[in-house]
Short mmCIF file of C-alpha atoms in Angstrom, two decimals:
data_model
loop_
_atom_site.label_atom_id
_atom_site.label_comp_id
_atom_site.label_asym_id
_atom_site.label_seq_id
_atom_site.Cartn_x
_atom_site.Cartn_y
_atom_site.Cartn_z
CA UNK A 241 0.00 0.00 0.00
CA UNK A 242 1.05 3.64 -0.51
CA UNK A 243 2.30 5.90 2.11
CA UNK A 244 0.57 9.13 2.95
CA UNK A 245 3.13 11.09 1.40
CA UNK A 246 2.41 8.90 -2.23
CA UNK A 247 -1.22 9.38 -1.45
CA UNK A 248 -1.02 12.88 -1.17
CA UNK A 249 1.58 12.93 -4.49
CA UNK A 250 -0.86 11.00 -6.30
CA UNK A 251 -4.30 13.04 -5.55
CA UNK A 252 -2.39 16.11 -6.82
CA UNK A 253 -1.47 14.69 -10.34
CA UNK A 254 -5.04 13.35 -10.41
CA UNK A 255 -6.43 16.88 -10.07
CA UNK A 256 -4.00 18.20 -12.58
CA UNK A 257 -4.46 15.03 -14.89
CA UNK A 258 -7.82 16.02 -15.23
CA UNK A 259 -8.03 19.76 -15.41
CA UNK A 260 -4.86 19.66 -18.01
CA UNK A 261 -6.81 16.99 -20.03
CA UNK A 262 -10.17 18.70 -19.99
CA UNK A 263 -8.18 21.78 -21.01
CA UNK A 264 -7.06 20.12 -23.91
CA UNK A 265 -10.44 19.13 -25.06
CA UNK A 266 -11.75 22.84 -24.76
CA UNK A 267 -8.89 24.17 -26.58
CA UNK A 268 -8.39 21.46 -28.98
CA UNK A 269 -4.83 21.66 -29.12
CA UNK A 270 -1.72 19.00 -29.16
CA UNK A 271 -0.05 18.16 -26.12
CA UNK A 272 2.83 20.58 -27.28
CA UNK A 273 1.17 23.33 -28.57
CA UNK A 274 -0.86 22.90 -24.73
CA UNK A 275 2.39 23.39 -22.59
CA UNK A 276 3.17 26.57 -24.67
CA UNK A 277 -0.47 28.05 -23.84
CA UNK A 278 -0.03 27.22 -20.15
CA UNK A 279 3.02 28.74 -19.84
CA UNK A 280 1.61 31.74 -21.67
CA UNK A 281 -1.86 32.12 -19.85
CA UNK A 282 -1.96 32.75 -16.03
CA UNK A 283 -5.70 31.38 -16.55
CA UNK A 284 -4.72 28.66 -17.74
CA UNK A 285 -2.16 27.75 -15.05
CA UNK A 286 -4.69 28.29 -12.32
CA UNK A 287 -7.48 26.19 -13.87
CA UNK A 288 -5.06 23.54 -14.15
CA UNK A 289 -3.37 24.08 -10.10
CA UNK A 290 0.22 24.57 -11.82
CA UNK A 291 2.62 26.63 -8.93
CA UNK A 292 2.83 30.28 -9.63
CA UNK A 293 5.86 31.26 -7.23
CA UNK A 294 8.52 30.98 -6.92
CA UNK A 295 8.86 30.11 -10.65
CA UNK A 296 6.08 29.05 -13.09
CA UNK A 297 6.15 25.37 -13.93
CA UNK A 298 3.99 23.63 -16.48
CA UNK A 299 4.47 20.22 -17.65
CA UNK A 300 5.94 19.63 -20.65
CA UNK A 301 4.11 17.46 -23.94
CA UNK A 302 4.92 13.94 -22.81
CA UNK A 303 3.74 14.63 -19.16
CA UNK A 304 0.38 15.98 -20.75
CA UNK A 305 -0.20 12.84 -22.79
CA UNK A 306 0.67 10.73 -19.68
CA UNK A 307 -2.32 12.82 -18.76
CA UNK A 308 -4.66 11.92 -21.56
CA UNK A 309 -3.81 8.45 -20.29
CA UNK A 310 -3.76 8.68 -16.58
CA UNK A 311 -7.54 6.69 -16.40
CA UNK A 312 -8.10 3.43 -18.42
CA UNK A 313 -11.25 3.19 -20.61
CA UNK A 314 -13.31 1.81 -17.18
CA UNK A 315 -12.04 3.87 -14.60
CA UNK A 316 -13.15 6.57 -17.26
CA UNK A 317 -16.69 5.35 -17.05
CA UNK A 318 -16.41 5.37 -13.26
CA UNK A 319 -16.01 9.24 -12.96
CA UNK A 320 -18.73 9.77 -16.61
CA UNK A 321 -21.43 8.34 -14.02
CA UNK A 322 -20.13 9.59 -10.92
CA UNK A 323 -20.52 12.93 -12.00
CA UNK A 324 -24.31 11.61 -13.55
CA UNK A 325 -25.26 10.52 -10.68
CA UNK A 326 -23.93 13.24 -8.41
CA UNK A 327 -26.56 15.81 -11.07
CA UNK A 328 -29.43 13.47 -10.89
CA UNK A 329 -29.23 13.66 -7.10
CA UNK A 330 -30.81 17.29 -5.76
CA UNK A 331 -28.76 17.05 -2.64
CA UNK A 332 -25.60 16.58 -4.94
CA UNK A 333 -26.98 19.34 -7.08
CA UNK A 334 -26.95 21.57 -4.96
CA UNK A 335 -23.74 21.31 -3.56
CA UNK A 336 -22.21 21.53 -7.26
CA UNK A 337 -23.97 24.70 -7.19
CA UNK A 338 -26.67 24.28 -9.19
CA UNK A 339 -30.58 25.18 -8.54
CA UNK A 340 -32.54 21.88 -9.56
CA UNK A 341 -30.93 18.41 -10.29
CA UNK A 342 -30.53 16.85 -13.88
CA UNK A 343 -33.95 16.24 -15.60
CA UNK A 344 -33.42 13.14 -16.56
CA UNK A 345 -37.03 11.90 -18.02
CA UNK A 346 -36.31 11.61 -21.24
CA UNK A 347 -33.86 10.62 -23.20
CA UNK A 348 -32.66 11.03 -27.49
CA UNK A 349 -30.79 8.48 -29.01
CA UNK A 350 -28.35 8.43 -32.14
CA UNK A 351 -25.55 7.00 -33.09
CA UNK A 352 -22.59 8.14 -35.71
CA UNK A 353 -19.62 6.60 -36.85
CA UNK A 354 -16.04 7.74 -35.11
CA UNK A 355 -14.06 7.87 -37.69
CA UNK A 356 -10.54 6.29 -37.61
CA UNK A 357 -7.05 8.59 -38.61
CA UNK A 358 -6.76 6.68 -41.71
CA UNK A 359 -6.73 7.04 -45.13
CA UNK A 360 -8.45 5.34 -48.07
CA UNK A 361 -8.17 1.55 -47.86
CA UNK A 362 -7.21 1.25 -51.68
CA UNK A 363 -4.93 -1.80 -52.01
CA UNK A 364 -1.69 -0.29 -53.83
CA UNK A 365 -1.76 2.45 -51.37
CA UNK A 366 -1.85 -0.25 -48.34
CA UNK A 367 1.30 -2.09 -50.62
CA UNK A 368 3.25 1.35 -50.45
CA UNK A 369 2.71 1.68 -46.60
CA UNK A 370 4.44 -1.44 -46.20
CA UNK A 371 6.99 -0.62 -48.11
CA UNK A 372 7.22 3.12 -46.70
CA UNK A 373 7.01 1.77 -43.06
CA UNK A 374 9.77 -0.56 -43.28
CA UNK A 375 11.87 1.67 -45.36
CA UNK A 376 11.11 4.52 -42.81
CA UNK A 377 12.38 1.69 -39.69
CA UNK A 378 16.11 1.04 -41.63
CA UNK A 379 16.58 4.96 -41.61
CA UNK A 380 15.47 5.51 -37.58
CA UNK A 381 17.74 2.14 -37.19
CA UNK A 382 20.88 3.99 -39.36
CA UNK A 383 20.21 7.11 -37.70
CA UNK A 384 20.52 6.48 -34.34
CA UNK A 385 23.09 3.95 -34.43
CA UNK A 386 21.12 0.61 -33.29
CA UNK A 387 23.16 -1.28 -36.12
CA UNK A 388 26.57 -0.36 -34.57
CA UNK A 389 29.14 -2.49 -33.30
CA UNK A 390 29.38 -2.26 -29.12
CA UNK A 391 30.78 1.23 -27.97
CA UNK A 392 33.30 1.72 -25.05
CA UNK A 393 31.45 -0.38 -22.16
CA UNK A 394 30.91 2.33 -19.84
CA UNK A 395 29.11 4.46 -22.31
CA UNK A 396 27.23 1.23 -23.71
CA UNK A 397 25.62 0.56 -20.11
CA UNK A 398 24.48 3.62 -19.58
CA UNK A 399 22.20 3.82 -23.07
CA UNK A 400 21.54 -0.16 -22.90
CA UNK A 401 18.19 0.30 -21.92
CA UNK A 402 17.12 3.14 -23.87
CA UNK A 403 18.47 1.15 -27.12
CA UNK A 404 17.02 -1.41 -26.35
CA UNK A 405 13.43 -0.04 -25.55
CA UNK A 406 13.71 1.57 -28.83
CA UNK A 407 14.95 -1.36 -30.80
CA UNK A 408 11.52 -3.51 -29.56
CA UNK A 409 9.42 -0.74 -30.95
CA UNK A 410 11.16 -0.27 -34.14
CA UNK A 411 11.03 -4.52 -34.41
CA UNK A 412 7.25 -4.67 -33.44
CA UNK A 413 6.31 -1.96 -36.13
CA UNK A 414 8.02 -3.94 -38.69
CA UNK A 415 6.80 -7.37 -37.53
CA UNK A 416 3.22 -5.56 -37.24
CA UNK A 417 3.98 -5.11 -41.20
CA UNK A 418 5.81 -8.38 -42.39
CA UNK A 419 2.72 -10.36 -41.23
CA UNK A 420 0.16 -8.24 -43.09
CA UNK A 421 1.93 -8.82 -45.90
CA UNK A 422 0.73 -12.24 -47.46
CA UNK A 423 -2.62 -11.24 -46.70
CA UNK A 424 -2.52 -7.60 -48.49
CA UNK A 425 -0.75 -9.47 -51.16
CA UNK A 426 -3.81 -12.22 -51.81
CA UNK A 427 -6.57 -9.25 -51.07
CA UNK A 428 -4.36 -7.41 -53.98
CA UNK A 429 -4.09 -10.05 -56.09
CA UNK A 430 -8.04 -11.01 -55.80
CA UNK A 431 -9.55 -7.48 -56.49
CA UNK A 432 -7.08 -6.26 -58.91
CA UNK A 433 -5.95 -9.07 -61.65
CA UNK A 434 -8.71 -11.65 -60.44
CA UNK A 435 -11.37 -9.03 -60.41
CA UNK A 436 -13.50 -10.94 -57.67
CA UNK A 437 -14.76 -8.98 -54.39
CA UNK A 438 -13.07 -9.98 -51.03
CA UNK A 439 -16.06 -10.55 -47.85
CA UNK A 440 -16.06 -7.24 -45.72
CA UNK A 441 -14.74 -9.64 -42.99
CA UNK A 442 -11.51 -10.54 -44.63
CA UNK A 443 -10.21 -7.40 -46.25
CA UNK A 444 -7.58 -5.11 -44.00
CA UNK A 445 -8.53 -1.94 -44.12
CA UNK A 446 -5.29 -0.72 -42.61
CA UNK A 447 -1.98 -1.61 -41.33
CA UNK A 448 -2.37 0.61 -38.04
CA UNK A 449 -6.08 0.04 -36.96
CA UNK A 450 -7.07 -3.26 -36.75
CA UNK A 451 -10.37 -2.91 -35.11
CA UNK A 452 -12.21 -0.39 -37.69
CA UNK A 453 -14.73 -1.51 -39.93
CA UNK A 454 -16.34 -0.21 -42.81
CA UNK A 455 -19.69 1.61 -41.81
CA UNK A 456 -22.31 1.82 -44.17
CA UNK A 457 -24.34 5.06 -43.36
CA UNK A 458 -25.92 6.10 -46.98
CA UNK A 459 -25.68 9.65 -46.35
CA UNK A 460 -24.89 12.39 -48.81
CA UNK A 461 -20.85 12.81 -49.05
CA UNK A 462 -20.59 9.75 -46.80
CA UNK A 463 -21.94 6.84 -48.03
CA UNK A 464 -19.39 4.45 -46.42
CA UNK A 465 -17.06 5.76 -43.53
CA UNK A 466 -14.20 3.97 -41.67
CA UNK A 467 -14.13 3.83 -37.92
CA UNK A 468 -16.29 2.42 -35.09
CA UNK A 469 -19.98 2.70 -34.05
CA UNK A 470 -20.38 5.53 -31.41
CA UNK A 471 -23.77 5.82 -29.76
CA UNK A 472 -24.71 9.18 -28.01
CA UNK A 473 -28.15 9.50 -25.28
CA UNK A 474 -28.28 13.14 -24.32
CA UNK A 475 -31.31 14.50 -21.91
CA UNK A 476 -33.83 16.79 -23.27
CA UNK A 477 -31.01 20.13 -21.63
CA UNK A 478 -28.33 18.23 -23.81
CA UNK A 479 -26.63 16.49 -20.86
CA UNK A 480 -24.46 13.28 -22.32
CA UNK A 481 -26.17 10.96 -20.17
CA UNK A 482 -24.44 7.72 -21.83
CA UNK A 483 -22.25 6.75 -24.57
CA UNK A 484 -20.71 3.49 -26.03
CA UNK A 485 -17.98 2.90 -28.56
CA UNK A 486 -18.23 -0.30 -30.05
CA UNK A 487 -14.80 -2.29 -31.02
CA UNK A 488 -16.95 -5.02 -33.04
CA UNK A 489 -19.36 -4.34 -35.90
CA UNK A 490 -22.26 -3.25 -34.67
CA UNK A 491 -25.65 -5.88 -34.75
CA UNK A 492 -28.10 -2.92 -35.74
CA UNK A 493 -28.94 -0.13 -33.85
CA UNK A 494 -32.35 -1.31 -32.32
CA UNK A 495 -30.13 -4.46 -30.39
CA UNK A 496 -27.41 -2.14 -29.43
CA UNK A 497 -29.93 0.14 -27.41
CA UNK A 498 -31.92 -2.61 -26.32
CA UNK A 499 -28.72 -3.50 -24.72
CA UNK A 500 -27.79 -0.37 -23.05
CA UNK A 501 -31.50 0.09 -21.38
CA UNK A 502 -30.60 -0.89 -18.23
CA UNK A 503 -27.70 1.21 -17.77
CA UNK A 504 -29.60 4.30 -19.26
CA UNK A 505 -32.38 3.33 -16.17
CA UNK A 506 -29.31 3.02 -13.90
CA UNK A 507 -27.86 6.41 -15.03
CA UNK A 508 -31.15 8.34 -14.64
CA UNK A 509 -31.25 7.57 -10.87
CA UNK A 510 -34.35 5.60 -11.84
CA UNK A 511 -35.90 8.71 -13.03
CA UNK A 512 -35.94 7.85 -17.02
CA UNK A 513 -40.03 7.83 -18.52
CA UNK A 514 -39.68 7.97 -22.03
CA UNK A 515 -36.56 7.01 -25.16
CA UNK A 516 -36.49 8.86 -28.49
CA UNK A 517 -34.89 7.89 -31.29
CA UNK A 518 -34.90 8.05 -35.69
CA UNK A 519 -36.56 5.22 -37.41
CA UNK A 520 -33.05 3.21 -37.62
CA UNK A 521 -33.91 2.01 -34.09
CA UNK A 522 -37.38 1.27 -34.81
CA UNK A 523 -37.73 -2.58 -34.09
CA UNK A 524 -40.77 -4.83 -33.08
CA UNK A 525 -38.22 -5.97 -29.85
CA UNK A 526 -37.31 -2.61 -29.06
CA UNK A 527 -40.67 -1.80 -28.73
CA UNK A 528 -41.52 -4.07 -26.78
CA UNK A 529 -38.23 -4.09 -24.41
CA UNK A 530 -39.41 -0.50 -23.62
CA UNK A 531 -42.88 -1.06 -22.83
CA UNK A 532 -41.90 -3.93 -20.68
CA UNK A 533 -39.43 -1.68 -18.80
CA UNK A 534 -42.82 1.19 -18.58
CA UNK A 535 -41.12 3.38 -20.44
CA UNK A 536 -42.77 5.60 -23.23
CA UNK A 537 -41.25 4.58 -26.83
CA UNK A 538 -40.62 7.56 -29.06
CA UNK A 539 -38.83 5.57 -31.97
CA UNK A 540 -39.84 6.76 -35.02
CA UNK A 541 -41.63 4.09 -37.22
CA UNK A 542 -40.66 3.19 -40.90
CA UNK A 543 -44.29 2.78 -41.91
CA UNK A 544 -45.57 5.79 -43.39
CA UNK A 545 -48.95 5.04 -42.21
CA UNK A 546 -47.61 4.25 -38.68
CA UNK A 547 -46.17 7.24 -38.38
CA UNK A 548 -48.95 9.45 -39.42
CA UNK A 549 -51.10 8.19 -36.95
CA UNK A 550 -48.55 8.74 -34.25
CA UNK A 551 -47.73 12.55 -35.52
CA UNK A 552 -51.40 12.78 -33.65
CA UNK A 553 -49.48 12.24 -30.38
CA UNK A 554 -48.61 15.50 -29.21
CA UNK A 555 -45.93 14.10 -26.96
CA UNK A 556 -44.61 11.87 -29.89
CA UNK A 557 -44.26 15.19 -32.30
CA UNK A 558 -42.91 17.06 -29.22
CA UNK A 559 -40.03 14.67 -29.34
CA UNK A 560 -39.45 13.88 -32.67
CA UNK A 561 -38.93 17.82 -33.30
CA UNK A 562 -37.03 17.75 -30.71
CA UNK A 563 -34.84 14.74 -31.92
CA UNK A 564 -33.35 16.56 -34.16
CA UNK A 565 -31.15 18.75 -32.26
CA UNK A 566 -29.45 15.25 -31.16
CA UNK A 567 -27.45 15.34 -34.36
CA UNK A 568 -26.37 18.82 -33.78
CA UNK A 569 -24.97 17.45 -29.96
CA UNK A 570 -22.84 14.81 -31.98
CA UNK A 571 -21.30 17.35 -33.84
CA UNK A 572 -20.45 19.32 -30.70
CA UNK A 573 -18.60 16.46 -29.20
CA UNK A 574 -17.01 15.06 -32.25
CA UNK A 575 -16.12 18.41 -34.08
CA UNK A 576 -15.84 20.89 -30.59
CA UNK A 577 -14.54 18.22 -28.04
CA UNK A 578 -12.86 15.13 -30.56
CA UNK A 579 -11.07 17.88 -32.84
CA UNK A 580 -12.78 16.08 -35.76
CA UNK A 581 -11.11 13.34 -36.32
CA UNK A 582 -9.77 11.72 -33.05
CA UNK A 583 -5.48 11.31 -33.74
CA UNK A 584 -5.54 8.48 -31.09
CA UNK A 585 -4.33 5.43 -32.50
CA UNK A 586 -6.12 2.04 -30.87
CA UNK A 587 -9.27 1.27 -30.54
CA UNK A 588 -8.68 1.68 -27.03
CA UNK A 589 -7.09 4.85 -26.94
CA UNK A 590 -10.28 5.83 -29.02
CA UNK A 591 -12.46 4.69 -26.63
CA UNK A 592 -10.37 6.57 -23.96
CA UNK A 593 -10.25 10.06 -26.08
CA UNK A 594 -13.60 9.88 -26.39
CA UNK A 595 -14.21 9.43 -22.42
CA UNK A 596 -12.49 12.55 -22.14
CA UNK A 597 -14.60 14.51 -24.68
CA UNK A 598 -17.86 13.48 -22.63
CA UNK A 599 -16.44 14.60 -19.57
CA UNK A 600 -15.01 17.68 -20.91
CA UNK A 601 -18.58 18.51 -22.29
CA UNK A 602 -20.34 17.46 -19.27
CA UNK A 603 -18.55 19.92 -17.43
CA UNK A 604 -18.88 22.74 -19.79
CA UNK A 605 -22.25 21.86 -20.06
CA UNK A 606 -23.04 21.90 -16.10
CA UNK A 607 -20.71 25.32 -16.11
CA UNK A 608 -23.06 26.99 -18.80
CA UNK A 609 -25.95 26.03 -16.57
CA UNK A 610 -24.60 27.29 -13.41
CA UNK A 611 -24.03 30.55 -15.57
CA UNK A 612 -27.23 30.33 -16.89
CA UNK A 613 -29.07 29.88 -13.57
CA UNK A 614 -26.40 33.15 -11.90
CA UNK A 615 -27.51 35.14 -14.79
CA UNK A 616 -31.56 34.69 -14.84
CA UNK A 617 -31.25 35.33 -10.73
CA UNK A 618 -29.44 38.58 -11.68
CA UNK A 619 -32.41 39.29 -14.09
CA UNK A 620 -35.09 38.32 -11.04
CA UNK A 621 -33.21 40.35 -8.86
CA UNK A 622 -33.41 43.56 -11.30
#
């Protein structure tokens, strides 16, 4: 067990591991490009609890991406619905500092595809990575002397284990390569002189990510995208109140959220009455699942004539209008807290990065309300 000393050591870091990381999601900025802006901004340094006197101190771009990675995938999911449950909880509420707890009645459900940091899977341009990663390993190997003869023992001892750390990474990126290679040669060889389509499940879409998949989501300028399946449920406010990033190909959206209503019940402190979502969830099961559960079900149906007599629900075209701004929240955390285009390599570092973008919104999200709330009291006041 640690000491108190360690404990103490270790609480700190936490605090400044996630300030520094949620800072990076507001800013979206690199890790270097952040330690430059903290030692710039004196608003900065104090968000993140960086020492002032008697010299400023910020931590430098491999300290901040230690950061990034100070909380696995599950111990991020641990704070996401700490903090939930801490809103849905008016006791908890209140001590954030805000006025009424998180309404958590209702929730709208989407998904999107995350896309991967990848390029075009066209099969000559796979055969040149090969070629331009291994090439790329002999010159790091030339250049810093890993294919030397033994220097003067002293000197040797002391850089042993840094060669040698270095050498298993340059050895795994090229073994990660060599034994892709009879594969990408066949999946070449079958779509380009045999002319015959390779199964979805068999071709490699890329040397680097090995869990993406190709996403059909017949939408204009995107008819197939390249990633993993991310589903968003945001409260009626806009509250994240769960996520999932799925490393396997997803089994349709109606099964995925069939899946995930027990957490979403879990997550709304037991509070959650009715689920919203676009006609890809609609599903006979899903329907059913949800009225089993007593909740309201707000899926939009594919029958036209279904759904004309439900537009006579007022709640139902309450919702469904109000289903739309959904999409607009998955473009906030993809485009204003992912950057885009998430650089993390890994489905697991994915599923990490995007962690941090929920709880980087959350807590601009419950800071907007708290500002919100300050601002109409000033008005009530006047």
């Amino acid at each position: 067990s640690l000491g108190l000393k360690e404990q103490q050591r270790q609480a700190r870091e936490s605090i400044k591991a996630l300030r520094c990381t949620v800072l990076k999601n507001l800013l979206l900025c690199d890790f270097r490009e952040l330690s430059q802006r903290l030692a710039e901004c004196a608003l900065y340094r104090w968000f993140c609890a960086m020492p002032e006197f008697p010299a400023v101190q910020v931590p430098g771009k491999s300290r901040l991406h230690d950061y990034a990675h100070w909380l696995s995938a599950s111990q991020m999911e641990l704070v996401l619905s700490s903090l939930t449950k801490a809103l849905v909880n008016e006791e908890r509420a209140l001590q954030i500092g805000l006025e009424n707890e998180l309404d958590s009645a209702g929730v709208f459900v989407d998904s999107t595809c995350l896309k991967a940091n990848m390029h075009f899977p066209v099969d000559w341009v796979l055969l040149r990575d090969r070629v331009r990663t291994l090439v790329k390993s002999i010159i790091v190997i030339r250049r810093h002397g890993l294919r030397e003869r033994i220097s003067e023992p002293a000197a040797f001892i002391s850089s042993v284990n840094a060669l040698t750390t270095e050498a298993d990474v340059i050895l795994a990126r090229m073994n990660n390569v060599i034994m892709q290679l009879p594969d990408a040669r066949r999946q070449a060889h079958e779509r380009i002189i045999g002319e015959r389509a390779v199964p979805s499940g068999q071709k490699i879409l890329s040397l680097y990510e090995n869990d993406v998949h190709i996403i059909v989501r017949g939408k204009a300028g995107a008819d197939v995208e390249f990633g993993n399946s991310l589903l968003v449920a945001e409260t009626r406010e806009g509250f994240i109140l769960d996520h999932e990033l799925l490393k396997e190909q997803s089994g349709g959206d109606a099964k995925w959220l069939r899946g995930r209503l027990k957490e979403l019940k879990d997550l709304s402190g037991e509070r959650l009455v009715e689920v919203t979502a676009d006609r890809g969830f609609e599903s006979a099961a899903l329907k059913r699942d949800l009225l089993d559960a007593g909740l309201e079900c707000h899926v939009c149906p594919k029958s036209p004539a279904e759904l004309e007599c439900r537009l006579e629900e007022e709640s139902f075209r309450s919702n469904l209008r109000r289903r739309a701004q959904t999409e607009g929240r998955i473009g906030i955390l993809k485009n204003a807290f992912l950057g885009g285009i998430p650089k993390a390599k890994g489905y697991e570092n994915r599923q990490v990065a995007v962690a941090w973008a929920v709880l980087a919104h959350n807590l601009w999200w419950v800071a907007r309300k708290k500002w919100k709330e300050a601002e109409h009291d000033l008005l009530q006041a006047a």
